[in-house]
Amino acid sequence: MFMFMLSHNASTERLKKKFQHSGETIHRKITEVFDIIPALTHRFVKLPNVNQTHVKIASDPRYMSFFQNCIGAIDGTHVPITISEESAPPLRNRKGILSQNVMCACDFDLKFTFISCGWEGSASDAGVLRSARSKGFHVPEGKFYLVDGGYANTPSFIAPYRGVRYHLSEFRRQESYANYRELFNH
């Protein structure tokens, strides 16, 4: 029920028809799953081991000198939501879609190491990160995360050069780089 609700953005009415249960039962079961999520988060969302370089980097000399202190990547994503029209304005993202902005950090095994959710769709990625840092998310001294162009470039968060191509699809058509900034971004 819960997974169907999330994957189809299903209303309570749709869940009642699909699963042939009362609204009270639907609400109770969905609430039970939501109550379990914090425990699952503590069990599965863990900071990476910052005392050793990931084997994929350590075993490849092309990456070792550049990424030995990298502990993962951070990006934001917009999760579509349904909400009343009077509550909608701050939840409307730059594309006009109602959403929540969710920031996730993952390690080189694609395991989540940090999640900040519940932000309005209008919130910037940089604003979500700034808030997460003020609430305890921190990067150990000398380590860094790779981030996209929505974040500021700092010693703890390495972003691509602004105004320079960095999406993989833009590099598939070309065999060489125009300059060192394109090489860095790729």
mmCIF file of C-alpha atoms in Angstrom:
data_model
loop_
_atom_site.group_PDB
_atom_site.id
_atom_site.type_symbol
_atom_site.label_atom_id
_atom_site.label_comp_id
_atom_site.label_asym_id
_atom_site.label_seq_id
_atom_site.Cartn_x
_atom_site.Cartn_y
_atom_site.Cartn_z
ATOM 1 C CA MET A 1 0.000 0.000 0.000
ATOM 2 C CA PHE A 2 2.683 2.461 1.058
ATOM 3 C CA MET A 3 4.891 1.802 -1.975
ATOM 4 C CA PHE A 4 1.905 2.073 -4.316
ATOM 5 C CA MET A 5 0.990 5.401 -2.728
ATOM 6 C CA LEU A 6 4.513 6.754 -3.213
ATOM 7 C CA SER A 7 5.098 5.428 -6.712
ATOM 8 C CA HIS A 8 1.730 6.569 -8.076
ATOM 9 C CA ASN A 9 1.195 9.708 -5.966
ATOM 10 C CA ALA A 10 -2.049 7.981 -5.001
ATOM 11 C CA SER A 11 -4.749 9.635 -2.934
ATOM 12 C CA THR A 12 -6.498 7.942 -0.022
ATOM 13 C CA GLU A 13 -9.556 7.475 -2.243
ATOM 14 C CA ARG A 14 -7.485 5.658 -4.862
ATOM 15 C CA LEU A 15 -5.887 3.450 -2.175
ATOM 16 C CA LYS A 16 -9.327 2.597 -0.758
ATOM 17 C CA LYS A 17 -10.508 1.412 -4.182
ATOM 18 C CA LYS A 18 -7.292 -0.404 -5.082
ATOM 19 C CA PHE A 19 -6.851 -2.284 -1.784
ATOM 20 C CA GLN A 20 -10.508 -2.503 -0.701
ATOM 21 C CA HIS A 21 -9.914 -1.064 2.777
ATOM 22 C CA SER A 22 -11.518 1.746 4.733
ATOM 23 C CA GLY A 23 -9.957 5.197 4.921
ATOM 24 C CA GLU A 24 -9.216 4.584 8.606
ATOM 25 C CA THR A 25 -7.276 1.377 7.823
ATOM 26 C CA ILE A 26 -5.371 3.075 4.998
ATOM 27 C CA HIS A 27 -4.446 5.983 7.275
ATOM 28 C CA ARG A 28 -3.374 3.684 10.134
ATOM 29 C CA LYS A 29 -1.169 1.482 7.928
ATOM 30 C CA ILE A 30 0.470 4.423 6.154
ATOM 31 C CA THR A 31 1.150 6.049 9.546
ATOM 32 C CA GLU A 32 2.720 2.806 10.823
ATOM 33 C CA VAL A 33 5.179 2.817 7.924
ATOM 34 C CA PHE A 34 5.980 6.507 8.446
ATOM 35 C CA ASP A 35 6.661 5.764 12.133
ATOM 36 C CA ILE A 36 9.188 3.061 11.169
ATOM 37 C CA ILE A 37 11.179 5.266 8.779
ATOM 38 C CA PRO A 38 13.316 7.041 11.452
ATOM 39 C CA ALA A 39 14.501 3.674 12.798
ATOM 40 C CA LEU A 40 15.318 2.502 9.268
ATOM 41 C CA THR A 41 17.180 5.727 8.624
ATOM 42 C CA HIS A 42 19.459 5.176 11.626
ATOM 43 C CA ARG A 43 20.065 1.609 10.489
ATOM 44 C CA PHE A 44 20.747 2.203 6.785
ATOM 45 C CA VAL A 45 21.809 5.849 6.343
ATOM 46 C CA LYS A 46 25.320 6.064 7.773
ATOM 47 C CA LEU A 47 28.273 8.357 7.314
ATOM 48 C CA PRO A 48 31.082 6.866 5.229
ATOM 49 C CA ASN A 49 34.326 5.657 6.768
ATOM 50 C CA VAL A 50 36.448 8.770 6.314
ATOM 51 C CA ASN A 51 39.654 7.148 7.565
ATOM 52 C CA GLN A 52 40.277 5.142 4.428
ATOM 53 C CA THR A 53 40.057 5.918 0.731
ATOM 54 C CA HIS A 54 37.421 3.931 -1.131
ATOM 55 C CA VAL A 55 38.894 0.928 -2.962
ATOM 56 C CA LYS A 56 37.617 2.150 -6.369
ATOM 57 C CA ILE A 57 39.716 5.283 -5.983
ATOM 58 C CA ALA A 58 42.709 3.753 -4.200
ATOM 59 C CA SER A 59 43.091 1.058 -6.870
ATOM 60 C CA ASP A 60 43.095 3.467 -9.835
ATOM 61 C CA PRO A 61 46.089 5.830 -10.100
ATOM 62 C CA ARG A 62 44.119 8.111 -12.470
ATOM 63 C CA TYR A 63 41.818 9.033 -9.582
ATOM 64 C CA MET A 64 43.895 8.547 -6.440
ATOM 65 C CA SER A 65 45.760 11.859 -6.443
ATOM 66 C CA PHE A 66 42.593 13.865 -7.138
ATOM 67 C CA PHE A 67 39.921 12.018 -5.174
ATOM 68 C CA GLN A 68 41.642 10.304 -2.240
ATOM 69 C CA ASN A 69 39.902 12.712 0.155
ATOM 70 C CA CYS A 70 36.523 12.606 -1.569
ATOM 71 C CA ILE A 71 33.894 10.868 0.556
ATOM 72 C CA GLY A 72 30.951 10.958 -1.858
ATOM 73 C CA ALA A 73 28.556 13.127 -3.820
ATOM 74 C CA ILE A 74 25.650 15.386 -2.881
ATOM 75 C CA ASP A 75 22.694 16.431 -4.994
ATOM 76 C CA GLY A 76 19.169 17.655 -4.580
ATOM 77 C CA THR A 77 16.081 16.213 -6.204
ATOM 78 C CA HIS A 78 12.489 17.338 -6.386
ATOM 79 C CA VAL A 79 9.832 14.889 -5.210
ATOM 80 C CA PRO A 80 6.360 15.719 -6.596
ATOM 81 C CA ILE A 81 3.632 16.278 -3.998
ATOM 82 C CA THR A 82 -0.099 16.914 -3.879
ATOM 83 C CA ILE A 83 -1.283 19.669 -1.556
ATOM 84 C CA SER A 84 -4.114 22.173 -1.202
ATOM 85 C CA GLU A 85 -3.956 25.236 -3.447
ATOM 86 C CA GLU A 86 -3.665 27.702 -0.535
ATOM 87 C CA SER A 87 -0.511 25.915 0.706
ATOM 88 C CA ALA A 88 0.971 25.603 -2.784
ATOM 89 C CA PRO A 89 3.023 28.781 -3.486
ATOM 90 C CA PRO A 90 6.209 27.996 -1.496
ATOM 91 C CA LEU A 91 6.100 24.374 -2.669
ATOM 92 C CA ARG A 92 6.129 25.302 -6.367
ATOM 93 C CA ASN A 93 9.608 24.742 -7.817
ATOM 94 C CA ARG A 94 11.230 26.766 -10.608
ATOM 95 C CA LYS A 95 9.507 24.583 -13.216
ATOM 96 C CA GLY A 96 6.101 25.334 -11.691
ATOM 97 C CA ILE A 97 5.623 21.837 -10.241
ATOM 98 C CA LEU A 98 4.571 21.264 -6.624
ATOM 99 C CA SER A 99 7.431 19.435 -4.938
ATOM 100 C CA GLN A 100 9.671 19.001 -1.944
ATOM 101 C CA ASN A 101 13.399 19.575 -2.378
ATOM 102 C CA VAL A 102 15.331 16.613 -0.945
ATOM 103 C CA MET A 103 19.122 16.714 -0.559
ATOM 104 C CA CYS A 104 20.972 13.397 -0.469
ATOM 105 C CA ALA A 105 24.601 12.461 0.027
ATOM 106 C CA CYS A 106 25.872 9.070 -1.087
ATOM 107 C CA ASP A 107 29.175 7.227 -0.995
ATOM 108 C CA PHE A 108 30.994 5.449 -3.832
ATOM 109 C CA ASP A 109 28.909 2.314 -3.274
ATOM 110 C CA LEU A 110 25.775 4.440 -3.905
ATOM 111 C CA LYS A 111 24.638 4.063 -0.311
ATOM 112 C CA PHE A 112 22.939 7.042 1.276
ATOM 113 C CA THR A 113 25.069 8.710 3.931
ATOM 114 C CA PHE A 114 22.834 11.717 4.651
ATOM 115 C CA ILE A 115 19.309 12.848 3.737
ATOM 116 C CA SER A 116 17.651 16.213 4.330
ATOM 117 C CA CYS A 117 13.998 16.190 3.305
ATOM 118 C CA GLY A 118 10.854 18.242 3.740
ATOM 119 C CA TRP A 119 12.044 21.432 2.078
ATOM 120 C CA GLU A 120 9.687 23.487 -0.088
ATOM 121 C CA GLY A 121 10.178 23.067 -3.832
ATOM 122 C CA SER A 122 11.121 26.752 -4.044
ATOM 123 C CA ALA A 123 14.128 26.223 -1.728
ATOM 124 C CA SER A 124 17.519 26.331 -3.428
ATOM 125 C CA ASP A 125 19.933 23.408 -3.193
ATOM 126 C CA ALA A 126 22.459 25.718 -1.532
ATOM 127 C CA GLY A 127 19.861 26.798 1.045
ATOM 128 C CA VAL A 128 19.014 23.189 1.915
ATOM 129 C CA LEU A 129 22.726 22.397 2.366
ATOM 130 C CA ARG A 130 23.276 25.527 4.477
ATOM 131 C CA SER A 131 20.421 24.483 6.769
ATOM 132 C CA ALA A 132 21.723 20.899 7.014
ATOM 133 C CA ARG A 133 25.137 22.230 8.053
ATOM 134 C CA SER A 134 23.592 24.474 10.714
ATOM 135 C CA LYS A 135 21.810 21.401 12.116
ATOM 136 C CA GLY A 136 24.896 19.219 12.436
ATOM 137 C CA PHE A 137 25.787 17.858 8.978
ATOM 138 C CA HIS A 138 29.514 18.324 8.707
ATOM 139 C CA VAL A 139 32.382 17.303 6.495
ATOM 140 C CA PRO A 140 35.509 16.119 8.328
ATOM 141 C CA GLU A 141 38.586 18.329 8.013
ATOM 142 C CA GLY A 142 40.479 17.639 4.777
ATOM 143 C CA LYS A 143 37.606 15.685 3.173
ATOM 144 C CA PHE A 144 35.141 16.811 0.504
ATOM 145 C CA TYR A 145 31.981 15.917 -1.398
ATOM 146 C CA LEU A 146 31.442 16.379 -5.131
ATOM 147 C CA VAL A 147 28.412 18.587 -5.828
ATOM 148 C CA ASP A 148 26.715 20.002 -8.907
ATOM 149 C CA GLY A 149 26.454 23.604 -10.078
ATOM 150 C CA GLY A 150 23.620 24.388 -7.649
ATOM 151 C CA TYR A 151 26.104 24.532 -4.779
ATOM 152 C CA ALA A 152 28.977 26.876 -3.963
ATOM 153 C CA ASN A 153 32.528 25.677 -4.513
ATOM 154 C CA THR A 154 34.294 25.421 -1.125
ATOM 155 C CA PRO A 155 37.066 23.220 0.317
ATOM 156 C CA SER A 156 34.351 20.830 1.606
ATOM 157 C CA PHE A 157 32.158 20.881 -1.516
ATOM 158 C CA ILE A 158 33.793 20.728 -4.941
ATOM 159 C CA ALA A 159 31.498 22.023 -7.694
ATOM 160 C CA PRO A 160 32.112 22.211 -11.441
ATOM 161 C CA TYR A 161 33.208 25.462 -13.046
ATOM 162 C CA ARG A 162 30.204 27.708 -13.677
ATOM 163 C CA GLY A 163 29.317 28.483 -17.285
ATOM 164 C CA VAL A 164 31.277 25.479 -18.549
ATOM 165 C CA ARG A 165 29.721 22.251 -19.834
ATOM 166 C CA TYR A 166 29.548 19.426 -17.315
ATOM 167 C CA HIS A 167 26.671 17.115 -18.228
ATOM 168 C CA LEU A 168 27.816 13.809 -19.737
ATOM 169 C CA SER A 169 25.440 14.169 -22.694
ATOM 170 C CA GLU A 170 27.279 17.347 -23.727
ATOM 171 C CA PHE A 171 30.600 15.465 -23.941
ATOM 172 C CA ARG A 172 29.412 12.492 -25.989
ATOM 173 C CA ARG A 173 29.450 14.520 -29.206
ATOM 174 C CA GLN A 174 33.027 15.715 -28.810
ATOM 175 C CA GLU A 175 36.333 13.877 -28.623
ATOM 176 C CA SER A 176 38.391 16.596 -26.961
ATOM 177 C CA TYR A 177 37.966 19.319 -24.377
ATOM 178 C CA ALA A 178 37.936 23.022 -25.220
ATOM 179 C CA ASN A 179 39.983 23.883 -22.108
ATOM 180 C CA TYR A 180 41.109 22.640 -18.698
ATOM 181 C CA ARG A 181 37.795 23.687 -17.131
ATOM 182 C CA GLU A 182 35.850 21.325 -19.398
ATOM 183 C CA LEU A 183 38.309 18.564 -18.559
ATOM 184 C CA PHE A 184 37.801 19.238 -14.833
ATOM 185 C CA ASN A 185 34.006 19.272 -15.172
ATOM 186 C CA HIS A 186 33.926 16.045 -17.140
#
